[in-house]
Amino acid sequence: MSKDNSEQSAQYNKIFIEQAPTAIAMLDKDMRYIAVSQRWITDYKMEGKEIIGQSHYDIFPEIGDDWKANHQKCLNGAIDICEEAPFKRADGSIQWIYWDVRPWYVSEGEIGGLLMHTGDITPQKERERERARMIEILDKTNEVARIGTWEVNLSTNEVYWSKMVCEIHEVPENYQPQLETAINFYKEGESRETIQRVVNEAILTGQPYDVEVELVTAKGTSLWTRAIGSGEFVDGKCVGLFGIFQDINKGKLAEQALSNANAELNAIFNSKSVAIITTNDKGVIDHFNHGAEYLLGYSADEIVGTKMPFVFVKMEEVERFRQDLFQKYGKDSFKGLAENNEFDVREWTYIKKDGTKITVQVTLSPIKNEDGEIIGSLTVASDITAIKNVENELLRKNQVLNFAERLTMIGNWQWNTVSNEVRWSSNLYKIFNVDEETRLTYDTYFSFVHPEDKEMVTNHVQYALEERKFPDLLHRIKLRDGTVKNVQLLAEIMTNDAGEVMELVGTCQDVTEQRMAEIKFRGLLESAPDAMVIVNEAGKIHLINKQAEKLFGYTAKELIGQSIEILVPTRFSKGHTSHRTDFFTNPKVRKMGEGRELYGIDKNGKEIPIQISLSPLKTEDGLLVSSAIRDITTQKLAERKIIQAKEDLEVFAKKLILKNNQLADFNHITSHNLRAPISNLNSLLGFYEISENEEERIELFQKFETVIHHLTTTLDTLVEALKIKNENTEDVLEDIELYPILLKTQELLSGEIMRTGAVIVSDFSKMPRLEYNRIYLESIFLNLLSNALKYRSEERVPKICITAGIENGKNFLRFTDNGQGIDLKRHGHKLFGLNKVFHRHPDAKGIGLFLTKMQVEALGGSISAESEVNVGTTFNINL
């Protein structure tokens, strides 16, 4: 290219650069400006400055060596491009720019200088920085507000949760939920049903939702959340859901707490137990709650807006209130309370509408506005009339107690084991004859303990501190003037939460006189010839004498404090406790030898026959019982000999009675069991007399022989049967087939059966055999069958049905007939009684059913009857 062409090209470039819309500068090899665009001047604030011909580094002295080095590389043919970089200007401001620096050529291979194309992107960077700052603020806000985002792709059923949503659900950040599993996080019941409903509505109708529901996290934490969601639709079809999710648990709980607090406040304000009264700045009552109405008897309508509190308070108490606050604050009472943010609590006397006066506990507070100005007052009052009455009663009882202490020579005391501080009641000072101004410690008390009792007291106190219990302690004290007294100490031990002893509280009684009386009583007790045991109402042994020690083998120390049952054999212990309780309920003297046979038991477990006399004793310790106990072992041996002789006579008498009973039974059974066969013989004899031919007579004669044979057998076995009844029937049980028994009975009654035309049906298929006493079984069949024939109905042919079987695991026999029947309502109670008859039959003796019942019950069975008059009777026998 010629020089003219190069110059012309350079001139064109200069014109192009100057008119370019962007910041462009053209520099020569020495980095001096040849041309710049107007935008360059504007971007770098060069208005009014001469730039052309100036060095780039003079114009921008703030350019560092690193940029200069890059420029040199470009002058050697390199290209330097940067999308953004901060450019710190000489005035300290930061300008963000981008650049494209490359060489321009004069001719091929010859560099004429550099072309710089730059842009000021500071506004853009500031917007990006502002956006980043806003995003950061939003993220922090979301973190503080615990808000996260979520999305659901309905085509894949995939759910996206932001970091905060995962944190709220207490799952890892990489947790991948499905729509169903996400919904299952919501608490089962109303919350889950709500979220399912709104999600379905959003999918079906596009209805956005904003609900508060309860969530159960992966770790089981229950919390309240706010779920906001909306559907994303394409071509009218919901393809996804998106929204935000917020943890509102703290706010929800605070809201609930506020609601509860408001409810509690309303409950308090509307409570009948507390009167709440407020006044305005004029002193006129503007609030008068239900409690105030209940307390004072006025209605709110009568008071609010028209009355001041003076209507129900005593003016002298108002004046005293004002004086008290004036002395405290030196100014108007209410202003003093308000300025010090204090309130006044005191007792007032209120006058109810009906004129009744009551004592109330009142808290009075000023009400101030935001500027601290008094705009009214708040009075909270509760009726303490009952409490005051109790306090007065306690004061009266305390006075009575002090009087009682003086009468009973009792004082009370407290010992703080931590500070060693001791407190005595007034009467205790008098017992020890000590001035009430004396400073007390444990050593003060111990200095009065009798020298001979000091070791005992020390051991007792040490035991009490270690075991946390203080048994009663009786010891002597020696006063300063040498007087010796007996005192009894009772105490309770107080401990802290760690079980450490903090304090002992108790009583001390001067029992000198009682002790002297006890010594005298002890002397009388020891002089008694019998063993003496004294017992209190709890059944504890209070005192014994030497004779009791000798009788039972225990020492007094071993028995005192023990239950009296220690001296009672185990077999009598339970009953003895109830007898002892009954005696203390109705105490009276019981002489020696009265009552049941008694036994005691000694230390070695040997039982001792004894006689006891009891005497109740009323003492200051309550009711005691004095027992005089006498060993009657020798007397019992003599009694046994007499009893043995008596028993021998009784055995002999029983044998005589047994023989008489056997004779009586024999008489009854013989007369009954022989009556049926003999009656049968008479019937056969009648048939024999009217028989018309020899064949009939032969047949009847054969029946005569059968009946006579059975009658003989019955006579032979009756005596043995009687012995079995009175001795042991179980020894003669045998396996018996039932049908032969029935057949034998029919043969015995054949005459009566023929005469009456009776039909006898039996069914022994379910129990053909039976283990039983044969004689009893034959007697049972004979009695019941003969009765069925004897008491047949004249209106129908006798029919008798006999069955046997097993019901509920038990063998049974059942005899059913269609005879006259029995009126059980009238005769049921005496059905099986001896000599009891229920029909006007000439042969009725009242023995058969009585014997049958005895025979059944002798082997542990039972018999009962069902009957209806003119229908028939059924006898049920359980064997």
PDB file of N, CA and C in Angstrom, residues 729 772 776 780 832 850-863 877-878:
ATOM      1  N   THR A 729     -71.267 -97.550 102.407  1.00  0.00           N
ATOM      2  CA  THR A 729     -71.935 -98.146 101.246  1.00  0.00           C
ATOM      3  C   THR A 729     -71.011 -98.261 100.059  1.00  0.00           C
ATOM      4  N   TYR A 772     -73.022 -99.513  91.108  1.00  0.00           N
ATOM      5  CA  TYR A 772     -73.886 -99.028  92.183  1.00  0.00           C
ATOM      6  C   TYR A 772     -74.058-100.143  93.220  1.00  0.00           C
ATOM      7  N   TYR A 776     -79.535-101.235  96.992  1.00  0.00           N
ATOM      8  CA  TYR A 776     -80.168 -99.928  96.872  1.00  0.00           C
ATOM      9  C   TYR A 776     -80.881 -99.773  95.535  1.00  0.00           C
ATOM     10  N   ILE A 780     -84.754 -98.992  94.845  1.00  0.00           N
ATOM     11  CA  ILE A 780     -85.204 -97.794  94.123  1.00  0.00           C
ATOM     12  C   ILE A 780     -86.199 -98.173  93.026  1.00  0.00           C
ATOM     13  N   PHE A 832     -90.501 -85.927 100.131  1.00  0.00           N
ATOM     14  CA  PHE A 832     -89.653 -87.064 100.498  1.00  0.00           C
ATOM     15  C   PHE A 832     -89.594 -87.249 102.016  1.00  0.00           C
ATOM     16  N   PHE A 850     -89.256 -91.690 101.069  1.00  0.00           N
ATOM     17  CA  PHE A 850     -88.273 -91.360 102.110  1.00  0.00           C
ATOM     18  C   PHE A 850     -87.067 -92.293 102.019  1.00  0.00           C
ATOM     19  N   LEU A 851     -87.321 -93.638 101.897  1.00  0.00           N
ATOM     20  CA  LEU A 851     -86.229 -94.603 101.793  1.00  0.00           C
ATOM     21  C   LEU A 851     -85.437 -94.395 100.504  1.00  0.00           C
ATOM     22  N   THR A 852     -86.149 -94.152  99.404  1.00  0.00           N
ATOM     23  CA  THR A 852     -85.471 -93.942  98.118  1.00  0.00           C
ATOM     24  C   THR A 852     -84.515 -92.750  98.201  1.00  0.00           C
ATOM     25  N   LYS A 853     -84.989 -91.660  98.786  1.00  0.00           N
ATOM     26  CA  LYS A 853     -84.136 -90.467  98.921  1.00  0.00           C
ATOM     27  C   LYS A 853     -82.899 -90.770  99.774  1.00  0.00           C
ATOM     28  N   MET A 854     -83.083 -91.509 100.900  1.00  0.00           N
ATOM     29  CA  MET A 854     -81.934 -91.852 101.753  1.00  0.00           C
ATOM     30  C   MET A 854     -80.936 -92.712 101.004  1.00  0.00           C
ATOM     31  N   GLN A 855     -81.436 -93.685 100.229  1.00  0.00           N
ATOM     32  CA  GLN A 855     -80.540 -94.588  99.509  1.00  0.00           C
ATOM     33  C   GLN A 855     -79.767 -93.836  98.419  1.00  0.00           C
ATOM     34  N   VAL A 856     -80.432 -92.926  97.698  1.00  0.00           N
ATOM     35  CA  VAL A 856     -79.760 -92.144  96.640  1.00  0.00           C
ATOM     36  C   VAL A 856     -78.696 -91.232  97.255  1.00  0.00           C
ATOM     37  N   GLU A 857     -79.072 -90.524  98.328  1.00  0.00           N
ATOM     38  CA  GLU A 857     -78.133 -89.566  98.931  1.00  0.00           C
ATOM     39  C   GLU A 857     -77.011 -90.262  99.669  1.00  0.00           C
ATOM     40  N   ALA A 858     -77.213 -91.525 100.126  1.00  0.00           N
ATOM     41  CA  ALA A 858     -76.152 -92.258 100.815  1.00  0.00           C
ATOM     42  C   ALA A 858     -74.950 -92.455  99.913  1.00  0.00           C
ATOM     43  N   LEU A 859     -75.187 -92.480  98.585  1.00  0.00           N
ATOM     44  CA  LEU A 859     -74.078 -92.630  97.626  1.00  0.00           C
ATOM     45  C   LEU A 859     -73.783 -91.325  96.905  1.00  0.00           C
ATOM     46  N   GLY A 860     -74.156 -90.197  97.518  1.00  0.00           N
ATOM     47  CA  GLY A 860     -73.787 -88.898  96.981  1.00  0.00           C
ATOM     48  C   GLY A 860     -74.650 -88.404  95.845  1.00  0.00           C
ATOM     49  N   GLY A 861     -75.815 -89.002  95.628  1.00  0.00           N
ATOM     50  CA  GLY A 861     -76.685 -88.586  94.546  1.00  0.00           C
ATOM     51  C   GLY A 861     -77.788 -87.658  95.023  1.00  0.00           C
ATOM     52  N   SER A 862     -78.742 -87.378  94.117  1.00  0.00           N
ATOM     53  CA  SER A 862     -79.868 -86.533  94.472  1.00  0.00           C
ATOM     54  C   SER A 862     -81.095 -86.982  93.691  1.00  0.00           C
ATOM     55  N   ILE A 863     -82.272 -86.679  94.217  1.00  0.00           N
ATOM     56  CA  ILE A 863     -83.527 -87.046  93.570  1.00  0.00           C
ATOM     57  C   ILE A 863     -84.459 -85.850  93.604  1.00  0.00           C
ATOM     58  N   ILE A 877     -83.350 -88.909  88.950  1.00  0.00           N
ATOM     59  CA  ILE A 877     -82.326 -89.332  89.929  1.00  0.00           C
ATOM     60  C   ILE A 877     -80.950 -89.116  89.322  1.00  0.00           C
ATOM     61  N   ASN A 878     -80.151 -88.259  89.958  1.00  0.00           N
ATOM     62  CA  ASN A 878     -78.741 -88.095  89.580  1.00  0.00           C
ATOM     63  C   ASN A 878     -77.909 -89.007  90.467  1.00  0.00           C
TER      64      ASN A 878
END
